Tab-separated table of C-alpha atoms in Angstrom:
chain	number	residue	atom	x	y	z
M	1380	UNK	CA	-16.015	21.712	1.053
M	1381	UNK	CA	-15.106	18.099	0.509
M	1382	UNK	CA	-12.977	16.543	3.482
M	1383	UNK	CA	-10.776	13.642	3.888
M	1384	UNK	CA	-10.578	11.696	6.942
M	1385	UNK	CA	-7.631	10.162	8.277
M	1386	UNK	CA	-8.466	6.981	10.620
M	1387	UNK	CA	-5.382	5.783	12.930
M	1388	UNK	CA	-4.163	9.546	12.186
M	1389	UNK	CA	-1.933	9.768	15.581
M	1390	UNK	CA	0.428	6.011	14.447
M	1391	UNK	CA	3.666	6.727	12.717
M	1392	UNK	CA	2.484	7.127	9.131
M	1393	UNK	CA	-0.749	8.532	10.083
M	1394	UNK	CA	1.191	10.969	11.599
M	1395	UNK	CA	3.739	11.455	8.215
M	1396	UNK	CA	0.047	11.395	6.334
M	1397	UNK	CA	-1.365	13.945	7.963
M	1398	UNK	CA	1.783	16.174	7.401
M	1399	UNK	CA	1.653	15.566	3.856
M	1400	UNK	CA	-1.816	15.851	3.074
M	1401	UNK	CA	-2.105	19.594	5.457
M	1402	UNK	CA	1.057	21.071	3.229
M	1403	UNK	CA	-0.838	20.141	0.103
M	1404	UNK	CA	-4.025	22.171	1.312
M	1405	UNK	CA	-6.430	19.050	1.734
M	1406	UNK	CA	-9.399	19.391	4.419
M	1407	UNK	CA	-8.490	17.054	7.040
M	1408	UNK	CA	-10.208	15.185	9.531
M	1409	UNK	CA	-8.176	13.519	11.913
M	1410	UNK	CA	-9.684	10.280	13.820
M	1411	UNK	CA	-9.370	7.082	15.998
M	1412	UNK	CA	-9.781	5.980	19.178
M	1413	UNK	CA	-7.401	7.694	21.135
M	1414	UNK	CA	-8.403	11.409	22.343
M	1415	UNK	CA	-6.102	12.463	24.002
M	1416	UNK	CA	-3.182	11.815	20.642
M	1417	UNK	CA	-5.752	12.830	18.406
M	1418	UNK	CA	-6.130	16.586	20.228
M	1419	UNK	CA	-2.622	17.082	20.847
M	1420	UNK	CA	-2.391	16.344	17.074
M	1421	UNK	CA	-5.030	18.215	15.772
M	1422	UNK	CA	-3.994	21.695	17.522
M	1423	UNK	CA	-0.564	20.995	16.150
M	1424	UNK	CA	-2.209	21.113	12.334
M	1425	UNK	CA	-5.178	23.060	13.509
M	1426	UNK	CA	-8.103	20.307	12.466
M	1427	UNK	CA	-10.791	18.943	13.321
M	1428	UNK	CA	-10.737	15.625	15.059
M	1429	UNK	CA	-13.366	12.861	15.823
M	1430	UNK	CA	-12.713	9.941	18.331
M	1431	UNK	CA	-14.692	6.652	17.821
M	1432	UNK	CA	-13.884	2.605	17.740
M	1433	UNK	CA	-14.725	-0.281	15.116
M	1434	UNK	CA	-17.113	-2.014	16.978
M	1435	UNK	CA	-20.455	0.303	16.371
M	1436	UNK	CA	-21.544	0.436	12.467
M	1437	UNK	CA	-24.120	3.370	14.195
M	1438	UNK	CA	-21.219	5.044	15.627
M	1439	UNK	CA	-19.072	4.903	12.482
M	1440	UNK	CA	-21.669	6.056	10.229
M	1441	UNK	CA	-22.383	8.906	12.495
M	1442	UNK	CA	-18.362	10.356	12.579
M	1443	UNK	CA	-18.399	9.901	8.714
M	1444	UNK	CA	-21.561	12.001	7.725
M	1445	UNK	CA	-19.627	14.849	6.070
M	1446	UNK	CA	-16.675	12.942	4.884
M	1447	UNK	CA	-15.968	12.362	0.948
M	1448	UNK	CA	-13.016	9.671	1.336
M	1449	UNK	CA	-12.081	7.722	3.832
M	1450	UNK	CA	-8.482	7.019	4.365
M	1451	UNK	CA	-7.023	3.940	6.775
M	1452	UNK	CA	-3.881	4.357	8.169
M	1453	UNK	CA	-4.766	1.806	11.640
M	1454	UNK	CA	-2.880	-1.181	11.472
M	1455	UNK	CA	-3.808	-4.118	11.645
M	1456	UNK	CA	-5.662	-4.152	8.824
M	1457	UNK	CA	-7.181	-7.568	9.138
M	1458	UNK	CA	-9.107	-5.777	12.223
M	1459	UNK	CA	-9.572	-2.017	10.378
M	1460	UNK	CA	-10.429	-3.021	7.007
M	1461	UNK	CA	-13.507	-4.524	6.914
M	1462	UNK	CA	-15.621	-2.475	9.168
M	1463	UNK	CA	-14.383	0.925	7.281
M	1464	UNK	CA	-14.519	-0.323	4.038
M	1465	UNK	CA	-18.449	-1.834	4.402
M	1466	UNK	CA	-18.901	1.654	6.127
M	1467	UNK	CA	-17.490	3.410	3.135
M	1468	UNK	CA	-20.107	2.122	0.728
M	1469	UNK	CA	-22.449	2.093	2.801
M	1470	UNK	CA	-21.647	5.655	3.359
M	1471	UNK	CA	-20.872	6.445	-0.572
M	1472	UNK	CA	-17.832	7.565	0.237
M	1473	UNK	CA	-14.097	6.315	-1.224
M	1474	UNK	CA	-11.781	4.390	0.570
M	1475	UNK	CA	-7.854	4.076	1.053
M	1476	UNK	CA	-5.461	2.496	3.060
M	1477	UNK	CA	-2.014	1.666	3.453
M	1478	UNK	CA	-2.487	-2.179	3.711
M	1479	UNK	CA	0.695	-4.238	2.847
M	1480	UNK	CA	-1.709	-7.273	3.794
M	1481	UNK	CA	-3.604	-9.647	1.325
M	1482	UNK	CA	-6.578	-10.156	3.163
M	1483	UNK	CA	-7.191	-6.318	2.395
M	1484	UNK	CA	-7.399	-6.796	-1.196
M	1485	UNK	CA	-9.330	-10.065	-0.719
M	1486	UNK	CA	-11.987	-7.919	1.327
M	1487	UNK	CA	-11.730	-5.356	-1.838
M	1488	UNK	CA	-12.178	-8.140	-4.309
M	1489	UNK	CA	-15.886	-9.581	-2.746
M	1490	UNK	CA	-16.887	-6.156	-2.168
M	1491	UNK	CA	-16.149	-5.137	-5.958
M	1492	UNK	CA	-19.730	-5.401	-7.059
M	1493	UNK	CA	-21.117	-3.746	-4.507
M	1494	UNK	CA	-18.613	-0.718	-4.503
M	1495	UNK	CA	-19.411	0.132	-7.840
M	1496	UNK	CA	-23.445	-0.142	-7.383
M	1497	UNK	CA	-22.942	2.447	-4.651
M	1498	UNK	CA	-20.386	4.378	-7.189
M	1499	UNK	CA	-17.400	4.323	-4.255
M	1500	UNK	CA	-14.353	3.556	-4.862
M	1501	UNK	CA	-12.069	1.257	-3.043
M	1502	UNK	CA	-8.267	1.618	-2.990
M	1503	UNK	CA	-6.354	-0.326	-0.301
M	1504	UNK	CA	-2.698	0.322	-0.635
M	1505	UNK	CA	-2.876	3.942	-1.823
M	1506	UNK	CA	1.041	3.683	-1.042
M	1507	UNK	CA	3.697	1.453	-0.527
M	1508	UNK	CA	4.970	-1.457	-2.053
M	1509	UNK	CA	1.562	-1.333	-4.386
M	1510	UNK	CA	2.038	2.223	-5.416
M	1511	UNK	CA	5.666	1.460	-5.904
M	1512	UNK	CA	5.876	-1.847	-7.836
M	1513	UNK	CA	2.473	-1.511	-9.594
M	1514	UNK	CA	3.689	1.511	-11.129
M	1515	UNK	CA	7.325	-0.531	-11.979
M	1516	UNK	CA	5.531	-3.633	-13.232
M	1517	UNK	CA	3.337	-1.610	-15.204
M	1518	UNK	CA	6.245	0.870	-17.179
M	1519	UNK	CA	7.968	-2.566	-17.830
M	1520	UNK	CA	4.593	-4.381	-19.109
M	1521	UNK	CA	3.527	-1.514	-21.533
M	1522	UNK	CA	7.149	-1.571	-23.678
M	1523	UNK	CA	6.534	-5.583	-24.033
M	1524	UNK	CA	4.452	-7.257	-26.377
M	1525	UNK	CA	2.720	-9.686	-25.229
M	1526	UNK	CA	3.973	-10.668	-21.848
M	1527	UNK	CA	3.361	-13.770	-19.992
M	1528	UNK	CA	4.951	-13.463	-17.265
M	1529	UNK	CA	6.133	-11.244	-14.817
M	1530	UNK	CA	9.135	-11.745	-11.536
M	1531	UNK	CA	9.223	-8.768	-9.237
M	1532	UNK	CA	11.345	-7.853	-6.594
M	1533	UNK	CA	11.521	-5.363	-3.558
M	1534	UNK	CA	14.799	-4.194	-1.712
M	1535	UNK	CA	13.579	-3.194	1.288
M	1536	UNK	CA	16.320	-1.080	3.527
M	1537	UNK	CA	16.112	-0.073	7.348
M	1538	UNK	CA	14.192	-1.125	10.353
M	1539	UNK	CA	10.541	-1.429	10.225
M	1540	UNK	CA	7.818	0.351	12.356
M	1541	UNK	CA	6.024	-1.055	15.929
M	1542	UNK	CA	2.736	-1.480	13.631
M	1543	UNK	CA	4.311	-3.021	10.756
M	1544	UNK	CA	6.025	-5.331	13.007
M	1545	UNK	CA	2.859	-6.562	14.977
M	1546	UNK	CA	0.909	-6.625	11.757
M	1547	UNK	CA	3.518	-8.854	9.909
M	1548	UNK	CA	3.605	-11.015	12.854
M	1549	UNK	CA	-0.149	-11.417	12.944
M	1550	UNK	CA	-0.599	-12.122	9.420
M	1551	UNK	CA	2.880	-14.196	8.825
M	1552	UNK	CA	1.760	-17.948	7.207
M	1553	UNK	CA	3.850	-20.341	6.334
M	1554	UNK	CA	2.207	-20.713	2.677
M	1555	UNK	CA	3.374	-18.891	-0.042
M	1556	UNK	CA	1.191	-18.049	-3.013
M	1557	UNK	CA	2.256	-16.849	-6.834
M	1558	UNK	CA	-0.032	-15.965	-9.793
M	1559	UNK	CA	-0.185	-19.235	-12.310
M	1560	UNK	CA	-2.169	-19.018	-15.396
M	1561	UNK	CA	-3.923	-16.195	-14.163
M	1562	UNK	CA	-4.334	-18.346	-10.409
M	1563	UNK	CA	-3.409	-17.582	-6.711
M	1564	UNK	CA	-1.752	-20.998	-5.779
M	1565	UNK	CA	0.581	-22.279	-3.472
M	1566	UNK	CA	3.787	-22.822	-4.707
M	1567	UNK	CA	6.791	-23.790	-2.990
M	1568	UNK	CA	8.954	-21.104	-1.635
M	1569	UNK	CA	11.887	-20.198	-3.683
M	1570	UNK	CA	15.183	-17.982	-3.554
M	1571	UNK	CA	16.484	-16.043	-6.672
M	1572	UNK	CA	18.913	-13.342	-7.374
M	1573	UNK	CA	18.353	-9.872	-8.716
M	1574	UNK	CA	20.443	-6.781	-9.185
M	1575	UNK	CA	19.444	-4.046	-7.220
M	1576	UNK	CA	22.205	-1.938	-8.566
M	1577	UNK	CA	25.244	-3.683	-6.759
M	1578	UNK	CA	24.974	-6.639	-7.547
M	1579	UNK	CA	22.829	-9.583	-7.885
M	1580	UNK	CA	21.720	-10.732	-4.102
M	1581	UNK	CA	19.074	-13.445	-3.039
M	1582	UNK	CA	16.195	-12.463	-2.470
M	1583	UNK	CA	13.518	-14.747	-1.294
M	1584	UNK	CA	10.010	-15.121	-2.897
M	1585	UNK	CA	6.814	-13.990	-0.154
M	1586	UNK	CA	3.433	-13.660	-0.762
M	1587	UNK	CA	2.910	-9.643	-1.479
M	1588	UNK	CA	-0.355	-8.199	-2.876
M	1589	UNK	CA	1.333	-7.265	-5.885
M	1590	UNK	CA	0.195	-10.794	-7.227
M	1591	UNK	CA	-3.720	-9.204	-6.923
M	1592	UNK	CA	-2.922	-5.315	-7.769
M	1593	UNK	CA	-0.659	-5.976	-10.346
M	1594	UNK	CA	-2.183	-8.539	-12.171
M	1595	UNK	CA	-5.730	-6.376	-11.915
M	1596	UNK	CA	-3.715	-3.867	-13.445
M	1597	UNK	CA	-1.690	-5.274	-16.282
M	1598	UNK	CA	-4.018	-8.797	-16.561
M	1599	UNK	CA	-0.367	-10.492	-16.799
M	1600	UNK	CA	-1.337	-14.448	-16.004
M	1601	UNK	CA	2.083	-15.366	-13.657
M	1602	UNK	CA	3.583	-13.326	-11.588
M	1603	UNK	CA	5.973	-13.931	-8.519
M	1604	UNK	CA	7.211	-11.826	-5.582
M	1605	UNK	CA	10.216	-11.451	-3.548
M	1606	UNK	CA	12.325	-9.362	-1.526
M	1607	UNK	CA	15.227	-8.769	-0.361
M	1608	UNK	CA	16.072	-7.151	3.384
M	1609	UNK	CA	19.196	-5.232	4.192
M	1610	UNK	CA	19.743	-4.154	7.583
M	1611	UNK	CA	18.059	-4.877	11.172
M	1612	UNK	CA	16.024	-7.210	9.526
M	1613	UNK	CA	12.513	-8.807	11.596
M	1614	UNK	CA	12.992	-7.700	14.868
M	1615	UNK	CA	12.351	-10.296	17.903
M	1616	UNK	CA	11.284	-9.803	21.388
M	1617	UNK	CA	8.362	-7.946	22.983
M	1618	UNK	CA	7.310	-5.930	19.297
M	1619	UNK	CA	5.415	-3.042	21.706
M	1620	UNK	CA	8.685	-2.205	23.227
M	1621	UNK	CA	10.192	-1.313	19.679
M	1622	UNK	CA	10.432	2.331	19.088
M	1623	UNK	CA	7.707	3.879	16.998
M	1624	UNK	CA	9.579	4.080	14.139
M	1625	UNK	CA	12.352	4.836	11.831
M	1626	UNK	CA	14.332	8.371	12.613
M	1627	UNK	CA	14.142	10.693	9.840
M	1628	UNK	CA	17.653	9.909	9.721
M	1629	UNK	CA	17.581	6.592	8.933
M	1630	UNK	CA	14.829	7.199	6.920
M	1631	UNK	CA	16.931	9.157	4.551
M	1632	UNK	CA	19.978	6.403	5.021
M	1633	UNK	CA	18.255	3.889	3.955
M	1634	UNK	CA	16.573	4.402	0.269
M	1635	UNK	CA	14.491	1.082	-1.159
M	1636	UNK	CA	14.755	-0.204	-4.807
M	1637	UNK	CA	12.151	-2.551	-6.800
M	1638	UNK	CA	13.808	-4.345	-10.191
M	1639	UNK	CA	10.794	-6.288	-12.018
M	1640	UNK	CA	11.621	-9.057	-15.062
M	1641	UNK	CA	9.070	-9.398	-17.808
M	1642	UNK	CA	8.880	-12.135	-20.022
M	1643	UNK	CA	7.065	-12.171	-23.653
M	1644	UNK	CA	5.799	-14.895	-25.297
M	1645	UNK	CA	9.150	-15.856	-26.991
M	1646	UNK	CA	10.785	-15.960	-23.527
M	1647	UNK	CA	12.948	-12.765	-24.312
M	1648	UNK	CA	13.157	-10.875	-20.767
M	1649	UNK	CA	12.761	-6.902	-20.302
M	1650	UNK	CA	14.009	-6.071	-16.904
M	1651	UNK	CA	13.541	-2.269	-15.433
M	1652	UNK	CA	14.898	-0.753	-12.013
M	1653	UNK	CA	13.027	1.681	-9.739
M	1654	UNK	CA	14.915	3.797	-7.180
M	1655	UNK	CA	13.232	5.681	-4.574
M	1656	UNK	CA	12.993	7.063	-1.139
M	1657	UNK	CA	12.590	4.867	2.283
M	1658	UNK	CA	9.392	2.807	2.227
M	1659	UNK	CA	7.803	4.713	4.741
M	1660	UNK	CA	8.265	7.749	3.309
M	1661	UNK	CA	7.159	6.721	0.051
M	1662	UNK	CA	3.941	5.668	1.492
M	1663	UNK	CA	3.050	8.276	3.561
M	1664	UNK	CA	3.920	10.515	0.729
M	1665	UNK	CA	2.139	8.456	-2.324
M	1666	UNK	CA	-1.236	7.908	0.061
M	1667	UNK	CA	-1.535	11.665	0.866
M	1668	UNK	CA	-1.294	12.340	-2.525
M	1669	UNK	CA	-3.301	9.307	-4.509
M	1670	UNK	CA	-6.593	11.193	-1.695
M	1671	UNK	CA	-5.775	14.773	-2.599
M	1672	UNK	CA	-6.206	13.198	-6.378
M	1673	UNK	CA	-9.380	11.007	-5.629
M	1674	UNK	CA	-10.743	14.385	-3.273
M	1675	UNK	CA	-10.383	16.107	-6.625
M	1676	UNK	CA	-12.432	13.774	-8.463
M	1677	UNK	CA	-9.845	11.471	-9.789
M	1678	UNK	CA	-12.089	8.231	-8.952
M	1679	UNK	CA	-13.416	4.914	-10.447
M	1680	UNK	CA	-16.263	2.794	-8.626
M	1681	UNK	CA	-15.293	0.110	-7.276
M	1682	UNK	CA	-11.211	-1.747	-6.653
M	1683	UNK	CA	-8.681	0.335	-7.553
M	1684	UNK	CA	-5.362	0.241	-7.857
M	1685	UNK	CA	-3.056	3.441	-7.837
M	1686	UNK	CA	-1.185	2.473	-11.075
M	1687	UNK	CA	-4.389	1.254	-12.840
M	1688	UNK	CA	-6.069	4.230	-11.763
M	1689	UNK	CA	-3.463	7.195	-11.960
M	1690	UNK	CA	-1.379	5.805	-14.499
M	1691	UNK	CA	2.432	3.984	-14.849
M	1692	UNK	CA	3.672	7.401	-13.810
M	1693	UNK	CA	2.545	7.657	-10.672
M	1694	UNK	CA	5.203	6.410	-8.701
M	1695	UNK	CA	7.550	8.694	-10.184
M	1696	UNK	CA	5.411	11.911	-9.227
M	1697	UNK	CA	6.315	10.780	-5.336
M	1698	UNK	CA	9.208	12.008	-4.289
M	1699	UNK	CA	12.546	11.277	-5.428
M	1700	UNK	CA	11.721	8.278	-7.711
M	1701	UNK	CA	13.224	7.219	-10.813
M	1702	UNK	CA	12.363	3.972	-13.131
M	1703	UNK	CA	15.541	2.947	-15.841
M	1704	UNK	CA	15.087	0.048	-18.451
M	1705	UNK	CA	18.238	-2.294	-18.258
């Protein structure tokens, strides 16, 4: 039977992951480095578990003999990424992660070519803000004729997670990139407002991997990113002392939103909304789901993206997740 292992199975939305992706029926293999979380978790879903680091190619070829994909959930990805996704072809095996950082799909990007020689697929951001805009960006795209240009937004609602916290901090820059003529560039940072459904708020324009997925996806030549944060906001101070994550609670207080403006060749703008569950949810949920699909055989060689691959309509099969044209 083909299996699916989880790597960084015992952090918060490993933990949601591994939920998800046991109720569906998937054959799970829990891993990481830490045995002690990765037993007490295992005999709670009653599965098997392997313990192993990064630092041994040997060692991670060994724990991934039997596997058939390969999902990351260990934060930060600028120290996860590489070694399991050069494992993963190496391995012929397909890989996913929940990577909300663009070196990720950089890494993806070089190692195109060689994915598809070995016939693996690579997938990061299986969930999350990929999952969820790509699949936004691409409804809107396919009702326009011939759009140029695409301006995509993210409300993003609650506090964040210790690992998301310590990864953002690790990768935060001070340059901010776009998509120009078909271009990553640097452009200087801006502020604009969008309607998230109360309103049109600033929101203020980052440097999400949106501008690689989504442009892979729809070939669009400029696209922007930006988002707007309700709530604790970036928290300050010692990050390892934060709690491990939202409460379901405010989990289900605190729902996120994505509104994306395409613009055709005439300049006419189409402009559609997205309404869905907390982020975290949403990508625990969409991840578990886009590897029971790829476990099935729902799988292209080489990088993937979740929209590109499963369709516009995959963001709505997740949840509680509706997209509206203005």
């Amino acid at each position: 039977m083909k299996k699916m292992m989880i790597y960084g199975a015992t952090g918060y939305t490993g933990r949601m992951v591994a939920e998800h992706a046991k109720s569906a029926g998937t054959q799970v293999v829990l891993a990481g480095r830490s045995e002690g979380a990765l037993a007490k978790l295992a005999a709670e879903h009653s599965v098997e578990y392997r313990v192993f680091a990064l630092d041994d190619a040997d060692a991670i070829d060994q724990n991934l003999l039997d596997i058939s994909v390969l999902l990351n959930c260990a934060g930060p990805f600028m120290r996860t990424a590489k070694p399991l996704m050069e494992a993963s072809v190496r391995n012929g095996m397909h890989y996913l992660d929940t990577a909300a950082e663009l070196d990720s799909y950089r890494l993806a990007e070089r190692l195109d070519d060689e994915a598809k020689a070995a016939d693996v697929m690579l997938m990061p951001g299986g969930g999350g803000s990929v999952a969820m805009l790509g699949s936004l960006a691409g409804h809107a795209v396919a009702g326009v004729q011939s759009p140029r240009k695409i301006r995509i937004a993210m409300h993003v609602s609650g506090g964040m997670s210790r690992g998301s916290a310590i990864s953002a901090t690790e990768n935060m820059t001070a340059e901010t990139l776009a998509r120009v003529d078909g271009e990553l560039v640097t452009v200087a940072n801006s502020i604009r407002k969008f309607d998230f459904g109360q309103g049109a708020v600033d929101s203020f324009q980052v440097t999400l991997p949106d501008l690689i997925t989504i442009w892979r996806a729809t070939g669009v030549p400029n696209i922007e990113t930006f988002v707007h944060v309700t709530g604790t906001g970036f928290p300050t101070g010692d990050l390892s002392l934060l709690p491990d994550g939202p409460t379901e609670d405010e989990r289900l207080a605190n729902r996120y939103q994505a509104i994306v403006e395409v613009t055709d060749a005439q300049g006419k703008v189409f402009r559609s909304l997205l309404d869905t569950v907390n982020g975290y949810s949403f990508t625990a949920n969409a991840v578990a789901e886009a590897s029971r699909r790829v476990l099935a055989g729902e799988a292209r060689p080489g990088f993937q993206t979740p929209a590109g691959l499963f369709g516009n309509g995959f963001a709505e099969t997740i949840a509680d997740t509706t997209i509206i044209d203005l």
